[in-house]
């Protein structure tokens, strides 16, 4: 068999297209490597050297995340320095691990982009500095691309690209003090390094991530230089090479901006944590547990695939790796119980891609949202949790519906189940025991910290070690978990009890992570460091301790295997980060161009023209753009680009249309549609990976997976208009109520889109189910039509409207004025009303004073830092409309007709099922 990973990938896709499955593990590993970790199969001394570099990267990231540098007073790096070193590792490994492809399109891009960049940089130089060296840089990059790139070794010119690219990235670290003394005034040395760095970063992007992100970043650089030549609506003055160099490379506004900082500070450690956890055997454990618990149900293997992918998604940031990791086991078993190749692959794709919306990692987006939205990490997880859980529950239900359609059965159990009453009692006892343990740990920790302030950490670690040894003791009494051959005959599922007990110790590092994030409220980076440290301890010790407990094993060999697992996990974690590190750096070019050119405000005008100011049309345009960009961009880069371009646009235009959209809702909206691109044909990479395993057609797999994922596409529109789904401003009781209602609504939506509820849907039943689901999600939509929530008052009656508004309620004021640039603007301001004897007094308490000009009401003054000022109101704005809140019946009354309609659909379908049963019985 050939050692060429790219040939493995080509064979995998060819087999998938030809309908042949059964790929070897080597081919599947190559498929993941070619897209995630680097497809070059260097061996010998070169392979060892690359392993050492990847290991050094992981150790460096652990070092800067730990408190040790501050304790010893050495090795402390500021944010800019750590980002510089982080990118140096990523660029070096990108050129070393990812060979340049030789397709004509890729080769053409590798030649054209350096030429375009050289022309742009020389144009932007405007004779302010020597430019003769710029074409030489372009020629060097083009030469390295044209010379080609062997798949089994690294030629001299690629070593040169790797070293020079790493040195360009390290420039900010080495010359940090010099650069800080000349900010805004780059010298020739800065020009040379920045131009080389940008060209090599884009070439590394092409190798590691494909052409899409490279093209998008290049387009934004073109726009930065050629701004005066653009259409008038998006034109700008244009930026010189000096400005580009300073903004994109020398400062932290572009490449070394927030996105790369998040990659260096948070994301690496979480990816490393997942890699170590998987290397310890947690991935296999999650799959086996899911099958032992759900394999006996209708379509059981598919349901187990959903659950195991959800659990794997907790530790994996890659949908493709998730597909291949769990899919090699789940897809053949799904086919065995009756799923077609395309449907089996689609279930795996839909569940694996959904792993990226599942907190706490969310494919690295959670940490970016912390920086971009400016809210604590705990709040990001809280807002993202409910939609992710609802989406997974709906996917399990979709699988159930598919099993009902085809009359599938589950796999045979390994035991005779207990009566339902005993099972319920056992479940209640288990829940009570978990709650008791949780309370004991929570309040015990609360007592330890103040009682032993200096040694609390050591006491907690000792407690964790004792629990770990106890769980290992329990696991040692069970048979070791081995991933069975899914193509072999299945006689029975594994027993749930022994399967669960065999790996309970894998849950401890996750508990440490969640505790540090959610209870102690440590930073994401420090939380991941402590969880990763404990994971390293487990990885090194679990084999020798298990061997000692079971007896008869070679203790020395077990210790060696433990350290080998650790090194392999550290190396794999670093290689998994190559693409993310490159993506965040290149996305920084785009973010830098947006901030440098002001294209964001211009884009708002474009979107407003295209949408006619309609917020729903704006959301559809954003969703489509996210899908288009996501077809070629990795999820992280797609989120960075779309959130930088369109998130502010949605917020601004929403406000102008009277819809106050929380920023976190907008960011989750663009993120959800970004991950949908991994599913959507014709480029959905996860669909191609699943088809390579299943032997199905990749395009058909992608189409089916897209329909399975419609629930994920519907959720963002719903939580934009109903922010209760994101647990914004709701109590615990309200949150539970919202969860139950939203879950039922999503299940009905899934039943409608799948064409099956209790029986095959008639068209009118599908429409009814969609209507019921929408009503449960947004009952206020119908109630507002029946009983409007606001009464419109004349602008001159604003004082009377303020007096009639209950204290604590909001008065909506639509005004016309000019923005900071002097352009006319209209928007709706929401002003909270406080107590006051008269309407004028209440308005004054809100910071507002008015004057009349005939029939026109003008804002005469706005108090600084008042409620009115914070709502965006300013003096000389004209009041166009005043909306006063009025009493309205509870929106939940709309559930009554919705549930009656649901009962009617149930009555119709049960009647059809009963008639079909009688007809079958008589036949």
Short mmCIF file of N, CA and C in Angstrom, two decimals, residues 448-528:
data_model
loop_
_atom_site.label_atom_id
_atom_site.label_comp_id
_atom_site.label_asym_id
_atom_site.label_seq_id
_atom_site.Cartn_x
_atom_site.Cartn_y
_atom_site.Cartn_z
N UNK A 448 -13.30 24.08 52.40
CA UNK A 448 -11.84 23.87 52.36
C UNK A 448 -11.10 25.15 52.04
N UNK A 449 -11.59 25.92 51.09
CA UNK A 449 -10.84 27.09 50.62
C UNK A 449 -10.62 28.12 51.73
N UNK A 450 -11.66 28.54 52.45
CA UNK A 450 -11.37 29.51 53.53
C UNK A 450 -10.64 28.89 54.72
N UNK A 451 -10.88 27.58 54.96
CA UNK A 451 -10.24 26.93 56.12
C UNK A 451 -8.75 26.71 55.89
N UNK A 452 -8.36 26.41 54.66
CA UNK A 452 -6.94 26.15 54.35
C UNK A 452 -6.54 27.00 53.13
N UNK A 453 -6.45 28.31 53.30
CA UNK A 453 -6.22 29.18 52.14
C UNK A 453 -4.92 28.90 51.40
N UNK A 454 -3.87 28.45 52.11
CA UNK A 454 -2.56 28.26 51.47
C UNK A 454 -2.37 26.86 50.90
N UNK A 455 -3.12 25.90 51.41
CA UNK A 455 -2.92 24.51 50.98
C UNK A 455 -4.16 23.90 50.34
N UNK A 456 -5.16 24.73 50.05
CA UNK A 456 -6.41 24.21 49.50
C UNK A 456 -6.17 23.46 48.19
N UNK A 457 -5.29 24.00 47.36
CA UNK A 457 -5.02 23.36 46.07
C UNK A 457 -4.48 21.95 46.23
N UNK A 458 -3.56 21.77 47.17
CA UNK A 458 -2.98 20.44 47.40
C UNK A 458 -4.03 19.48 47.96
N UNK A 459 -4.90 19.98 48.83
CA UNK A 459 -5.95 19.12 49.40
C UNK A 459 -6.91 18.68 48.31
N UNK A 460 -7.28 19.61 47.43
CA UNK A 460 -8.20 19.27 46.34
C UNK A 460 -7.55 18.24 45.41
N UNK A 461 -6.25 18.44 45.11
CA UNK A 461 -5.56 17.49 44.24
C UNK A 461 -5.51 16.10 44.88
N UNK A 462 -5.21 16.07 46.16
CA UNK A 462 -5.17 14.77 46.87
C UNK A 462 -6.53 14.09 46.83
N UNK A 463 -7.59 14.88 47.01
CA UNK A 463 -8.95 14.32 46.95
C UNK A 463 -9.23 13.75 45.55
N UNK A 464 -8.83 14.50 44.52
CA UNK A 464 -9.04 14.02 43.15
C UNK A 464 -8.26 12.73 42.89
N UNK A 465 -7.04 12.67 43.39
CA UNK A 465 -6.24 11.46 43.20
C UNK A 465 -6.90 10.26 43.87
N UNK A 466 -7.43 10.46 45.07
CA UNK A 466 -8.12 9.37 45.76
C UNK A 466 -9.35 8.90 44.98
N UNK A 467 -10.12 9.84 44.48
CA UNK A 467 -11.29 9.48 43.68
C UNK A 467 -10.86 8.76 42.41
N UNK A 468 -9.79 9.26 41.79
CA UNK A 468 -9.27 8.65 40.56
C UNK A 468 -8.83 7.20 40.81
N UNK A 469 -8.11 6.98 41.90
CA UNK A 469 -7.65 5.61 42.21
C UNK A 469 -8.86 4.71 42.49
N UNK A 470 -9.86 5.26 43.18
CA UNK A 470 -11.06 4.47 43.45
C UNK A 470 -11.79 4.09 42.17
N UNK A 471 -11.91 5.03 41.24
CA UNK A 471 -12.59 4.74 39.98
C UNK A 471 -11.76 3.76 39.13
N UNK A 472 -10.43 3.91 39.18
CA UNK A 472 -9.59 2.95 38.47
C UNK A 472 -9.75 1.54 39.05
N UNK A 473 -9.89 1.48 40.37
CA UNK A 473 -10.10 0.18 41.02
C UNK A 473 -11.39 -0.46 40.53
N UNK A 474 -12.41 0.36 40.40
CA UNK A 474 -13.68 -0.16 39.87
C UNK A 474 -13.50 -0.62 38.42
N UNK A 475 -12.78 0.19 37.62
CA UNK A 475 -12.58 -0.15 36.21
C UNK A 475 -11.73 -1.41 36.06
N UNK A 476 -10.80 -1.62 36.98
CA UNK A 476 -9.90 -2.78 36.85
C UNK A 476 -10.64 -4.10 36.99
N UNK A 477 -11.81 -4.08 37.58
CA UNK A 477 -12.59 -5.31 37.75
C UNK A 477 -13.40 -5.65 36.50
N UNK A 478 -13.41 -4.72 35.52
CA UNK A 478 -14.14 -4.97 34.28
C UNK A 478 -13.16 -5.31 33.17
N UNK A 479 -13.69 -5.92 32.11
CA UNK A 479 -12.86 -6.23 30.95
C UNK A 479 -12.45 -4.94 30.25
N UNK A 480 -11.22 -4.86 29.73
CA UNK A 480 -10.81 -3.65 29.00
C UNK A 480 -11.72 -3.42 27.79
N UNK A 481 -12.04 -2.15 27.52
CA UNK A 481 -12.90 -1.83 26.39
C UNK A 481 -12.10 -1.91 25.11
N UNK A 482 -12.57 -2.71 24.18
CA UNK A 482 -11.97 -2.79 22.86
C UNK A 482 -13.04 -2.39 21.84
N UNK A 483 -12.63 -1.61 20.84
CA UNK A 483 -13.58 -1.20 19.80
C UNK A 483 -13.81 -2.38 18.87
N UNK A 484 -15.01 -2.93 18.92
CA UNK A 484 -15.31 -4.12 18.14
C UNK A 484 -15.29 -3.82 16.65
N UNK A 485 -15.17 -4.87 15.86
CA UNK A 485 -15.24 -4.74 14.41
C UNK A 485 -16.70 -4.54 14.01
N UNK A 486 -17.06 -3.36 13.47
CA UNK A 486 -18.46 -3.12 13.15
C UNK A 486 -18.97 -3.96 12.00
N UNK A 487 -18.03 -4.53 11.20
CA UNK A 487 -18.46 -5.35 10.08
C UNK A 487 -18.70 -6.81 10.48
N UNK A 488 -18.32 -7.14 11.72
CA UNK A 488 -18.54 -8.51 12.20
C UNK A 488 -19.99 -8.68 12.64
N UNK A 489 -20.49 -9.92 12.66
CA UNK A 489 -21.87 -10.14 13.12
C UNK A 489 -22.04 -9.66 14.57
N UNK A 490 -23.17 -8.99 14.85
CA UNK A 490 -23.46 -8.50 16.18
C UNK A 490 -24.43 -9.45 16.86
N UNK A 491 -23.97 -10.11 17.89
CA UNK A 491 -24.83 -11.05 18.60
C UNK A 491 -25.51 -10.39 19.79
N UNK A 492 -24.86 -9.43 20.43
CA UNK A 492 -25.45 -8.73 21.57
C UNK A 492 -24.67 -7.45 21.82
N UNK A 493 -25.34 -6.49 22.43
CA UNK A 493 -24.70 -5.24 22.80
C UNK A 493 -23.91 -5.42 24.09
N UNK A 494 -22.94 -4.54 24.34
CA UNK A 494 -22.22 -4.62 25.63
C UNK A 494 -23.17 -4.30 26.79
N UNK A 495 -22.90 -4.88 27.94
CA UNK A 495 -23.70 -4.61 29.13
C UNK A 495 -23.49 -3.16 29.58
N UNK A 496 -24.56 -2.41 29.85
CA UNK A 496 -24.39 -1.00 30.24
C UNK A 496 -23.57 -0.81 31.51
N UNK A 497 -23.88 -1.58 32.56
CA UNK A 497 -23.19 -1.38 33.84
C UNK A 497 -21.69 -1.53 33.75
N UNK A 498 -21.18 -2.69 33.31
CA UNK A 498 -19.74 -2.86 33.19
C UNK A 498 -19.10 -1.86 32.23
N UNK A 499 -19.81 -1.53 31.15
CA UNK A 499 -19.26 -0.58 30.18
C UNK A 499 -19.08 0.79 30.80
N UNK A 500 -20.09 1.25 31.52
CA UNK A 500 -20.00 2.56 32.16
C UNK A 500 -18.91 2.56 33.22
N UNK A 501 -18.84 1.50 34.02
CA UNK A 501 -17.85 1.46 35.11
C UNK A 501 -16.42 1.38 34.60
N UNK A 502 -16.23 0.89 33.37
CA UNK A 502 -14.87 0.67 32.86
C UNK A 502 -14.12 1.95 32.53
N UNK A 503 -14.81 3.09 32.51
CA UNK A 503 -14.10 4.33 32.15
C UNK A 503 -14.57 5.56 32.89
N UNK A 504 -15.11 5.38 34.08
CA UNK A 504 -15.61 6.53 34.84
C UNK A 504 -14.51 7.55 35.15
N UNK A 505 -13.27 7.08 35.21
CA UNK A 505 -12.18 8.01 35.52
C UNK A 505 -11.95 9.02 34.41
N UNK A 506 -12.45 8.74 33.19
CA UNK A 506 -12.30 9.72 32.10
C UNK A 506 -13.15 10.97 32.35
N UNK A 507 -14.16 10.83 33.19
CA UNK A 507 -15.05 11.96 33.44
C UNK A 507 -14.40 12.97 34.39
N UNK A 508 -13.44 12.53 35.19
CA UNK A 508 -12.83 13.42 36.19
C UNK A 508 -12.20 14.67 35.56
N UNK A 509 -11.36 14.56 34.51
CA UNK A 509 -10.79 15.79 33.93
C UNK A 509 -11.86 16.73 33.40
N UNK A 510 -12.95 16.17 32.84
CA UNK A 510 -14.05 17.02 32.37
C UNK A 510 -14.70 17.74 33.54
N UNK A 511 -14.85 17.03 34.67
CA UNK A 511 -15.40 17.65 35.88
C UNK A 511 -14.49 18.78 36.35
N UNK A 512 -13.18 18.55 36.33
CA UNK A 512 -12.23 19.60 36.72
C UNK A 512 -12.38 20.82 35.82
N UNK A 513 -12.50 20.58 34.50
CA UNK A 513 -12.64 21.68 33.55
C UNK A 513 -13.92 22.47 33.81
N UNK A 514 -15.03 21.75 33.91
CA UNK A 514 -16.32 22.43 34.11
C UNK A 514 -16.35 23.15 35.45
N UNK A 515 -15.78 22.53 36.49
CA UNK A 515 -15.75 23.17 37.81
C UNK A 515 -14.94 24.48 37.75
N UNK A 516 -13.77 24.41 37.14
CA UNK A 516 -12.93 25.60 37.08
C UNK A 516 -13.61 26.72 36.28
N UNK A 517 -14.31 26.33 35.20
CA UNK A 517 -14.96 27.34 34.37
C UNK A 517 -16.23 27.90 35.00
N UNK A 518 -17.07 27.01 35.52
CA UNK A 518 -18.42 27.39 35.93
C UNK A 518 -18.53 27.76 37.41
N UNK A 519 -17.76 27.11 38.27
CA UNK A 519 -17.90 27.34 39.71
C UNK A 519 -16.83 28.32 40.20
N UNK A 520 -15.56 27.98 39.94
CA UNK A 520 -14.49 28.88 40.37
C UNK A 520 -14.37 30.11 39.48
N UNK A 521 -14.98 30.05 38.29
CA UNK A 521 -14.96 31.17 37.34
C UNK A 521 -13.53 31.60 37.00
N UNK A 522 -12.64 30.61 36.84
CA UNK A 522 -11.30 30.91 36.37
C UNK A 522 -11.36 31.27 34.89
N UNK A 523 -10.28 31.85 34.38
CA UNK A 523 -10.25 32.17 32.95
C UNK A 523 -10.26 30.86 32.15
N UNK A 524 -10.75 30.91 30.90
CA UNK A 524 -10.74 29.68 30.10
C UNK A 524 -9.35 29.06 29.96
N UNK A 525 -8.33 29.92 29.80
CA UNK A 525 -6.98 29.39 29.65
C UNK A 525 -6.49 28.67 30.88
N UNK A 526 -6.70 29.27 32.05
CA UNK A 526 -6.24 28.64 33.30
C UNK A 526 -7.06 27.40 33.61
N UNK A 527 -8.36 27.44 33.32
CA UNK A 527 -9.21 26.27 33.53
C UNK A 527 -8.72 25.10 32.69
N UNK A 528 -8.45 25.39 31.41
CA UNK A 528 -7.98 24.33 30.52
C UNK A 528 -6.61 23.82 30.96
#
